Short mmCIF file of C-alpha atoms and ligand atoms in Angstrom, two decimals:
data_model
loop_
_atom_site.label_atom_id
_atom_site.label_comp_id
_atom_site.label_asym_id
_atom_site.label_seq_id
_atom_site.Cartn_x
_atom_site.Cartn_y
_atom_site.Cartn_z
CA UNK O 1 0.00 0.00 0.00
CA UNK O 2 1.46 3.37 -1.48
CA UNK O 3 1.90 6.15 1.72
CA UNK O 4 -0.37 8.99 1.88
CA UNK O 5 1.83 11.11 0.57
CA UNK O 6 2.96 9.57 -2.40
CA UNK O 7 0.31 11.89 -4.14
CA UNK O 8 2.23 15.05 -3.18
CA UNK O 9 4.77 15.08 -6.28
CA UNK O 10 1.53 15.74 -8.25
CA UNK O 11 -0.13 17.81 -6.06
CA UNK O 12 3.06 20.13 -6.10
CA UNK O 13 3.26 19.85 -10.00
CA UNK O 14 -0.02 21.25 -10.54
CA UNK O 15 0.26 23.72 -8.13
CA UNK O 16 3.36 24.76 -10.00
CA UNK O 17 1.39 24.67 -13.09
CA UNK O 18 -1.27 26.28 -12.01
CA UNK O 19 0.81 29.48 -10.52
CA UNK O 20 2.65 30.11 -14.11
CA UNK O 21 -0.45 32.60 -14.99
CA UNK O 22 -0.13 33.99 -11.82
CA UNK O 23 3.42 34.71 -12.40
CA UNK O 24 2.74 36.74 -15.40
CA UNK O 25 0.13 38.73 -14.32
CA UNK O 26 2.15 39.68 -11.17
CA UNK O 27 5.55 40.24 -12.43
CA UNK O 28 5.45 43.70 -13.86
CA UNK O 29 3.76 44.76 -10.35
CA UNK O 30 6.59 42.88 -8.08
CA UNK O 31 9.80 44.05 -10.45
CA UNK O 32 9.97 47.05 -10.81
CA UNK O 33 11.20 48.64 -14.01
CA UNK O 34 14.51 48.68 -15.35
CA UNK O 35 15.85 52.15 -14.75
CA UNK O 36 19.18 53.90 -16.14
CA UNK O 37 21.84 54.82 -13.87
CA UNK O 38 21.54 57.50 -10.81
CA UNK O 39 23.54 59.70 -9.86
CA UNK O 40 26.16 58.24 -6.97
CA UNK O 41 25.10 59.24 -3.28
CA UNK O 42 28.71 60.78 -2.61
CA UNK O 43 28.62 62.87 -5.71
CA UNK O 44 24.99 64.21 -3.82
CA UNK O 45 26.94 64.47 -0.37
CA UNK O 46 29.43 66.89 -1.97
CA UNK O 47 27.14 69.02 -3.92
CA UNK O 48 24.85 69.64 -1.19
CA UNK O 49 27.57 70.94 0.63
CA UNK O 50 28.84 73.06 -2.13
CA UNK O 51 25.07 74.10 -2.54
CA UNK O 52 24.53 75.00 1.15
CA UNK O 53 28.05 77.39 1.73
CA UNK O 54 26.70 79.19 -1.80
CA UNK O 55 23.43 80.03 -0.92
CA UNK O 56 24.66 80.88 2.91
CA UNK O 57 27.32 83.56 1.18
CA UNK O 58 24.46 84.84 -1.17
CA UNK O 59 21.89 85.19 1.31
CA UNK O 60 23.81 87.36 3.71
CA UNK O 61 25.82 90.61 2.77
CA UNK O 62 29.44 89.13 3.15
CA UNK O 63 30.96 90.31 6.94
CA UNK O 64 34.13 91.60 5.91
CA UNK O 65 32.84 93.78 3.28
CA UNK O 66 29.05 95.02 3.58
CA UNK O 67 27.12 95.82 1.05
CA UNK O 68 26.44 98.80 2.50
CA UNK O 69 30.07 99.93 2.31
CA UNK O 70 31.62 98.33 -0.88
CA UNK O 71 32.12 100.62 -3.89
CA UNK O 72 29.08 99.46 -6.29
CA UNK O 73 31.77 97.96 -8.69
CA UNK O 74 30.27 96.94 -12.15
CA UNK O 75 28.25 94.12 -12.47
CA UNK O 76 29.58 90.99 -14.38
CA UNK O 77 29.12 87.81 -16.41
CA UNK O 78 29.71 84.96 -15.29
CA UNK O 79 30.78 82.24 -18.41
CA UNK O 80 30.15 78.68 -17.43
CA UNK O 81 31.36 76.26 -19.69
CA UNK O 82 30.01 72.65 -19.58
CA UNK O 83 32.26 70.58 -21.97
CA UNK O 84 33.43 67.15 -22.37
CA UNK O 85 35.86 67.97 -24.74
CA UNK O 86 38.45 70.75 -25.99
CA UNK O 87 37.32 74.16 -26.37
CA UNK O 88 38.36 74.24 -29.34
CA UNK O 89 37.17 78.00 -29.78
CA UNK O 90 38.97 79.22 -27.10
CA UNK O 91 41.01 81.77 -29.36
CA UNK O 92 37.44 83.13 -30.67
CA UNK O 93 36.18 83.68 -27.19
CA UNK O 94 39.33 85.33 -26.58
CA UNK O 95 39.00 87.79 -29.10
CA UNK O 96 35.40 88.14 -27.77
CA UNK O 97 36.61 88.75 -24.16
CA UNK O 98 39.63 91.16 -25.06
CA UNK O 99 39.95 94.20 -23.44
CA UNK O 100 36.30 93.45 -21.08
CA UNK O 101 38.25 92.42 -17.99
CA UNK O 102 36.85 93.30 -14.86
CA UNK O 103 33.40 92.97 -16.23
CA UNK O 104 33.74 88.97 -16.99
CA UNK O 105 34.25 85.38 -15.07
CA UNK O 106 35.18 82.13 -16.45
CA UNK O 107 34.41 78.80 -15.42
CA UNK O 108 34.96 74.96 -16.85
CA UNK O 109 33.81 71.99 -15.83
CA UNK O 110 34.64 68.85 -17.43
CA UNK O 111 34.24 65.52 -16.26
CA UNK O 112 37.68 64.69 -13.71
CA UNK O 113 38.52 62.00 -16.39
CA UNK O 114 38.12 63.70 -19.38
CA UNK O 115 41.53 63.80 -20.81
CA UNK O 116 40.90 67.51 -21.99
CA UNK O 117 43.74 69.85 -22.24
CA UNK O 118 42.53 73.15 -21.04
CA UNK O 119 43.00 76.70 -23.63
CA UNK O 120 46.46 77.86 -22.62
CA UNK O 121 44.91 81.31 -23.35
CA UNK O 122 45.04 83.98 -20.88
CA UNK O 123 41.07 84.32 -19.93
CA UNK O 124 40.91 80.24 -19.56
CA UNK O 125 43.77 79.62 -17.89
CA UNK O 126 43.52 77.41 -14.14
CA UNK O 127 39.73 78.33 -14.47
CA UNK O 128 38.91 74.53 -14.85
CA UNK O 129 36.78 73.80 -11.35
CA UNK O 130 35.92 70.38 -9.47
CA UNK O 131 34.03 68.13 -12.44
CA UNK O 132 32.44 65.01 -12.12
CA UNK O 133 31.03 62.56 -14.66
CA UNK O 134 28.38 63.34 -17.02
CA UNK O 135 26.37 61.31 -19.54
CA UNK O 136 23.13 62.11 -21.92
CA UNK O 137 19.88 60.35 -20.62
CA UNK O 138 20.92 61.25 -17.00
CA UNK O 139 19.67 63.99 -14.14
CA UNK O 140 24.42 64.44 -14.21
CA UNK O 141 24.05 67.62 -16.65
CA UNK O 142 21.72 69.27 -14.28
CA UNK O 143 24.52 68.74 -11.74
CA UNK O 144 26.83 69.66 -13.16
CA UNK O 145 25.40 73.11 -14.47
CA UNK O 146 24.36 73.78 -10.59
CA UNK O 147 27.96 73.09 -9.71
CA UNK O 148 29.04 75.74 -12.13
CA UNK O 149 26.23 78.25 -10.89
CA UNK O 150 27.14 77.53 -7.31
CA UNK O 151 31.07 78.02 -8.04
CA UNK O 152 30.67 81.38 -9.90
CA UNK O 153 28.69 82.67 -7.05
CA UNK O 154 30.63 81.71 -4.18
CA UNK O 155 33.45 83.21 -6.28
CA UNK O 156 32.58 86.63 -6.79
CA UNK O 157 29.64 88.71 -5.73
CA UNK O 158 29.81 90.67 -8.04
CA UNK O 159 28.88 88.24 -10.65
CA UNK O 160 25.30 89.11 -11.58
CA UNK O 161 24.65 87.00 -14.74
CA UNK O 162 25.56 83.12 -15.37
CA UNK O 163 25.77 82.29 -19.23
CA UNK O 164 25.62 78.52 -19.61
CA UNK O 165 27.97 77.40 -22.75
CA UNK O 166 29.32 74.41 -24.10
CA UNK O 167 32.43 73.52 -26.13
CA UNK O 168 30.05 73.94 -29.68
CA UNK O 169 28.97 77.50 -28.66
CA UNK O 170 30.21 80.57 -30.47
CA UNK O 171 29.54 84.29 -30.24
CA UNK O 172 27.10 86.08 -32.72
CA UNK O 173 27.89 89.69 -31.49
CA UNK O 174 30.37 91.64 -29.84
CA UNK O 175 30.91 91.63 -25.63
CA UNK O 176 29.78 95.17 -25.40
CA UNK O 177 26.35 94.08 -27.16
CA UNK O 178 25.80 91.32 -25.09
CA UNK O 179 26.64 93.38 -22.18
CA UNK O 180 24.23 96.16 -22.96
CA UNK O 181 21.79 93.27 -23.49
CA UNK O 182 21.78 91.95 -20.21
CA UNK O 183 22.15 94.89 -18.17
CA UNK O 184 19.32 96.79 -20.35
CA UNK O 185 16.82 96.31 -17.63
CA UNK O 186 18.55 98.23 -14.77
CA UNK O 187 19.88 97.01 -11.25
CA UNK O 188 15.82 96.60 -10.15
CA UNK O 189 14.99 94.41 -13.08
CA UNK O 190 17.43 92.22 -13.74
CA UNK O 191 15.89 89.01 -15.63
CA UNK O 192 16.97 85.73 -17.20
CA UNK O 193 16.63 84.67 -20.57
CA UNK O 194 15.95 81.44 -20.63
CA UNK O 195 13.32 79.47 -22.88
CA UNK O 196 10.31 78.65 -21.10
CA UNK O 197 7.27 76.16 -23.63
CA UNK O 198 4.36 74.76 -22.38
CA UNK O 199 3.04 73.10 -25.37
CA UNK O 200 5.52 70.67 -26.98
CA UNK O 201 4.22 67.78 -28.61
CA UNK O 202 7.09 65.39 -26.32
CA UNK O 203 5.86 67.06 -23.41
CA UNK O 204 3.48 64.36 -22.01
CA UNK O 205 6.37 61.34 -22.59
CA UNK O 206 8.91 63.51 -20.97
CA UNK O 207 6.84 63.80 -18.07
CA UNK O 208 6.20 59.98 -17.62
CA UNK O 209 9.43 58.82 -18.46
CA UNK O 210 10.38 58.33 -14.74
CA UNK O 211 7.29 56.11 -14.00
CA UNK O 212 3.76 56.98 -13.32
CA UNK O 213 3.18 59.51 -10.94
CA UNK O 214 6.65 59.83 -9.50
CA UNK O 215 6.87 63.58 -10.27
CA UNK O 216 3.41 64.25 -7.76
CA UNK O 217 2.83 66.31 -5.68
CA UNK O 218 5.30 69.07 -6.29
CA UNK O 219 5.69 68.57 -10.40
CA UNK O 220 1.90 68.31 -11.56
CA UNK O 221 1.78 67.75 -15.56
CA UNK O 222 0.54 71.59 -16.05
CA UNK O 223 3.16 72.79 -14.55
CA UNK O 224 6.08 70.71 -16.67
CA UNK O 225 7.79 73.12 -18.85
CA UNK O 226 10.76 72.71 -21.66
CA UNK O 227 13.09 75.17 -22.93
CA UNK O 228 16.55 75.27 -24.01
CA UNK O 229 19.23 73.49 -21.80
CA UNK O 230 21.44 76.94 -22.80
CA UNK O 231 20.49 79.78 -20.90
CA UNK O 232 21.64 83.46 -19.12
CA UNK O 233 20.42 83.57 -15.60
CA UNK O 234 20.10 86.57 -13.15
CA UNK O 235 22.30 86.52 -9.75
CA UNK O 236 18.51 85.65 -7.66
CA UNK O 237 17.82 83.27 -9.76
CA UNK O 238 20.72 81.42 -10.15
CA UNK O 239 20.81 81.38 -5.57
CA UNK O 240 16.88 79.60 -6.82
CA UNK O 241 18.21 77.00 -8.85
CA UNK O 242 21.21 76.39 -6.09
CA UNK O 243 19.03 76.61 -3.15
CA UNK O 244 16.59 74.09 -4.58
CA UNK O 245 16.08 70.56 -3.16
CA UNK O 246 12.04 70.33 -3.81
CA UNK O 247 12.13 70.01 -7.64
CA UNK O 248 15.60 68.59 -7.86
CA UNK O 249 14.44 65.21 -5.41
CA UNK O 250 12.10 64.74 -8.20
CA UNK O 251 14.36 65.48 -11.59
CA UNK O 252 17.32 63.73 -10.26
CA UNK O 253 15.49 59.98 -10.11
CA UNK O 254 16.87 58.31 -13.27
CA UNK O 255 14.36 57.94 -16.44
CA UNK O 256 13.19 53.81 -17.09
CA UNK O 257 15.01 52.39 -19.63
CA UNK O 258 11.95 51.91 -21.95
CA UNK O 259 11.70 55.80 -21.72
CA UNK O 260 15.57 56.43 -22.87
CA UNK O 261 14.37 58.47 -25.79
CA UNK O 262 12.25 60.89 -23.63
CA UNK O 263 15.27 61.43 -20.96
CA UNK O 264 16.17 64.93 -21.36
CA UNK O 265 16.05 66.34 -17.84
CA UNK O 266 18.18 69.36 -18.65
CA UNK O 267 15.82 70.85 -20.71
CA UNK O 268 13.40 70.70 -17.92
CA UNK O 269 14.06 71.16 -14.92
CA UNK O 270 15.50 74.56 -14.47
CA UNK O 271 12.40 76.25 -17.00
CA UNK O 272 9.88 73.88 -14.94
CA UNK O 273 11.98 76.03 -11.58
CA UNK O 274 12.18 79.26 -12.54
CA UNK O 275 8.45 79.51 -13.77
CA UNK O 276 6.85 78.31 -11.01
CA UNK O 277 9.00 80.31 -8.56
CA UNK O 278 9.17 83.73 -10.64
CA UNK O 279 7.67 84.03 -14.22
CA UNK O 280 7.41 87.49 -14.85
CA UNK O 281 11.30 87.38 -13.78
CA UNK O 282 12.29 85.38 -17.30
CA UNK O 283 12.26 86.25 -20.29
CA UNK O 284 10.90 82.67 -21.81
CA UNK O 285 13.31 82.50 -24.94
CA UNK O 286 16.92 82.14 -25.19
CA UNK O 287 19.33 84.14 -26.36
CA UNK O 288 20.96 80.72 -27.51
CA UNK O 289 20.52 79.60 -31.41
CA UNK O 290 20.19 76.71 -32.48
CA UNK O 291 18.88 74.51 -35.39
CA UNK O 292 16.37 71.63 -34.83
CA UNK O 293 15.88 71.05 -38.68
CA UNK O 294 17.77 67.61 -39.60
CA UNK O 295 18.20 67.07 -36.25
CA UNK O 296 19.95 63.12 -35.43
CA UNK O 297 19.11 61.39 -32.69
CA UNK O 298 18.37 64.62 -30.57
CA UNK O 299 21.63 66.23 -31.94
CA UNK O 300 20.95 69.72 -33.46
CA UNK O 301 22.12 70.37 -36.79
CA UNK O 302 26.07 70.60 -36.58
CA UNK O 303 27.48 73.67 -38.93
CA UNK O 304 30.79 72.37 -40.83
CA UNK O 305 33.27 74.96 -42.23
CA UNK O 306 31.71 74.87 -45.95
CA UNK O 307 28.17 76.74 -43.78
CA UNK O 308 30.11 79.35 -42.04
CA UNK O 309 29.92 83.05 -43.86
CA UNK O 310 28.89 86.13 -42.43
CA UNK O 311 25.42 85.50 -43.96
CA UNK O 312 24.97 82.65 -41.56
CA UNK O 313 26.07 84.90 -38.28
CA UNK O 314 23.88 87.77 -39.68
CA UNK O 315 21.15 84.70 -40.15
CA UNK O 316 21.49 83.38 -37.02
CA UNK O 317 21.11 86.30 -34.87
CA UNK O 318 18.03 86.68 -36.13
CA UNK O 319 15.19 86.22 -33.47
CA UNK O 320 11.29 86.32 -32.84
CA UNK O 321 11.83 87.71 -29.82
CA UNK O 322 12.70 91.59 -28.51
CA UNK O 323 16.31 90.45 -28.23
CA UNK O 324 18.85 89.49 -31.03
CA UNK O 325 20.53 85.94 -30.22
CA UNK O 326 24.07 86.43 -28.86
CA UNK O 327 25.17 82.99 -28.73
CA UNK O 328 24.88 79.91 -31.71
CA UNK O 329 25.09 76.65 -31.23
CA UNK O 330 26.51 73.71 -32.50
CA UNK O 331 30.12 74.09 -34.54
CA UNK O 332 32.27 71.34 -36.07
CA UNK O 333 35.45 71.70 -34.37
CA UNK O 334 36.88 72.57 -37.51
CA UNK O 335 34.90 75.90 -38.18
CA UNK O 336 37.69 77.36 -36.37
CA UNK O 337 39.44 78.57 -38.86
CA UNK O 338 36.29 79.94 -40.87
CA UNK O 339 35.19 81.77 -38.20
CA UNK O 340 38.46 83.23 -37.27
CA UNK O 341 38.64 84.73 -40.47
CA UNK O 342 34.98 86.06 -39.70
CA UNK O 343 35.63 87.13 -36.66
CA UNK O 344 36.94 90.89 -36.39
CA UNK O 345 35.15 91.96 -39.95
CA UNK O 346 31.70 90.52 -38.86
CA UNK O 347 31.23 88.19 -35.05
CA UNK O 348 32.59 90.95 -33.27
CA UNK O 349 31.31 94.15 -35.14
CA UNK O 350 27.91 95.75 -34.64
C1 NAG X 1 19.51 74.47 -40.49
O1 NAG X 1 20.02 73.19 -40.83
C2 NAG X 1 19.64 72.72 -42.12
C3 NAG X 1 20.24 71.35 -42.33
O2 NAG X 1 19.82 70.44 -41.35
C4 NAG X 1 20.12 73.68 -43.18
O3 NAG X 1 19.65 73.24 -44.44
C5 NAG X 1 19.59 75.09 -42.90
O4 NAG X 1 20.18 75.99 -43.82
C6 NAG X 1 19.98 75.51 -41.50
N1 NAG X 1 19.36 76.80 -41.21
C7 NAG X 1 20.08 77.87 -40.89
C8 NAG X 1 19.33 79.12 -40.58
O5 NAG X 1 21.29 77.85 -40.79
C1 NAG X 2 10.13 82.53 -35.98
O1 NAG X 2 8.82 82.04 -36.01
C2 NAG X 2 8.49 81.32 -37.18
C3 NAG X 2 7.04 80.98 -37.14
O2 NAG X 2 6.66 80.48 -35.90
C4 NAG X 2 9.39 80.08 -37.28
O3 NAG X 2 9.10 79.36 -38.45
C5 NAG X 2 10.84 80.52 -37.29
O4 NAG X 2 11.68 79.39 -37.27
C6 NAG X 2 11.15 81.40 -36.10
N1 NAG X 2 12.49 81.94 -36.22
C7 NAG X 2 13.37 81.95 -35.23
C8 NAG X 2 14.66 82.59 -35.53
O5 NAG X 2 13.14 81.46 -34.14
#
């Protein structure tokens, strides 16, 4: 006679069977998406830190020289390059910054790996400040332009606007035009011109592509804005963007992987800040060109030497806005020379 349990084998074979379904229609609720890389705790640590001492200075009149005593000394710009590679056009942005000192900063920040060889040219020079890693698809480039807003405050107080550039930037006008530009609106009225769209047809993917919900309560879907990740930000704006830890605990957590085409947090986050802390502060376009028709795999349209003429600079300063575009974006490395030759007789004459 067979033991009771001799029947258990089967028993536990069609439970087995039986559960397969269940597996299934579980799984996507148990595992949770696939997500792309965050950004390290450590890197956090140190930026908070950085954060914190910036806004601290910026907040209160500095003790050894108060406000109320220091000579009003000229307001400046503050450049902030965000590269990953050489800047190549350091010799035009030289030509662009001659003879302005005293009314300019520069700052780099490439990643502490990149094997870059920093401009040996006078305005570039040991201006290279603490980088870390940074990589497309990723809340890193948000990072790393708050480390480079952060820096150039802490540095000088007197720097009052924060131009955001990278290594395929070049200038469309003069220093003195962009200078008048910025400053047009008087110590009072300082704003930012930074692009700031509501109604992009990737708007609603962008949104989702951290998961479902994740951005509630503080990032509801009407308030999601895009813009250009190139922008010019006033001195109280750029202690907002610095100061924040609301919107950024929400932008920082990495995309899924199914949403990798929709992961461009840079060109949310700091429009999606600045309008819901102080519209009427921004301007809401850029002062940034760049071309979108042709564009590869979210890559503008690149200009190579054979495009560059004057035409093109007197093209591309062209704007819908009140303001003529001071900056264009992106050049082949190799439009150097081109726009060297451009430079004195068209870039840097108004
Ligand atoms: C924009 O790029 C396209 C090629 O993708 C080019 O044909 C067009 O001339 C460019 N527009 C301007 C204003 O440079
Ligand atoms: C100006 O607006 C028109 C129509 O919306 C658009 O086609 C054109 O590209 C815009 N030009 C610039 C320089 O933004």
């Amino acid at each position: 006679m067979a033991p009771p349990y001799a029947a258990s084998p089967y028993v536990l074979s069609l439970l087995l069977l039986l559960s397969i379904p269940a597996v299934f229609l579980l799984a996507p609720r148990l595992i949770p998406p696939r997500t792309l890389p965050t950004i390290p705790d450590a890197h956090e640590t140190e930026d908070l830190a950085l954060f914190r001492r910036a806004v601290l200075l910026s907040a209160a009149p500095s003790s050894s020289s108060p406000s109320f005593f220091r000579r009003a000394h000229q307001p400046k710009v503050a450049f902030l390059f965000l590269t990953n590679s050489d800047l190549v056009f350091a010799p035009l942005w030289e030509k662009f910054f001659a003879g302005h000192a005293g009314l300019f900063n520069l700052y780099v920040h490439a990643a502490p790996a990149a094997d870059l060889a920093l401009p040996a040219t006078p305005s570039f020079r040991g201006r290279r400040i603490p980088g870390k890693a940074t990589a497309r698809a990723s809340a890193t480039l948000i990072s790393a332009a708050r480390r480079l807003l952060a820096t150039a405050l802490l540095d000088d107080p007197d720097n009052h606007f924060f131009a955001l550039l990278s290594q395929s930037c070049v200038p469309l006008h003069s220093f003195p035009t962009l200078y008048r530009t910025l400053t047009a609106g008087g110590r009072r009225r300082r704003r930012s011109f930074i692009e700031i769209l509501d109604d992009e047809p990737t708007l609603h993917d962008r949104y989702y592509a951290r998961g479902d919900d994740v951005m509630l309560p503080e990032v509801p879907f009407d308030r999601f804005r895009v813009g250009s990740q190139f922008f010019v930000l006033a001195r109280k704006h750029a202690v907002m963007v610095v100061r924040d830890r609301r919107l950024w605990n929400k932008f920082k957590l990495p995309c899924l992987v199914r949403s990798k085409e929709s992961c461009y947090p840079e060109e949310h986050y700091f429009p999606t800040l600045l309008d819901m802390q102080d519209p009427e502060g921004c301007t809401k376009f850029t002062l940034t060109r760049v071309n979108w028709t042709g564009m590869v795999d979210g890559h503008p349209h690149t200009y190579q030497p054979g495009e560059v003429s004057g035409d093109l600079i007197k093209e591309l300063r062209k704007s819908n806005g009140t303001y003529s575009h001071m900056f264009a974006r992106k050049f082949a490395p190799e439009c150097l020379g081109p726009l060297m030759k451009i430079a004195d007789s068209v870039i840097l004459k108004d």
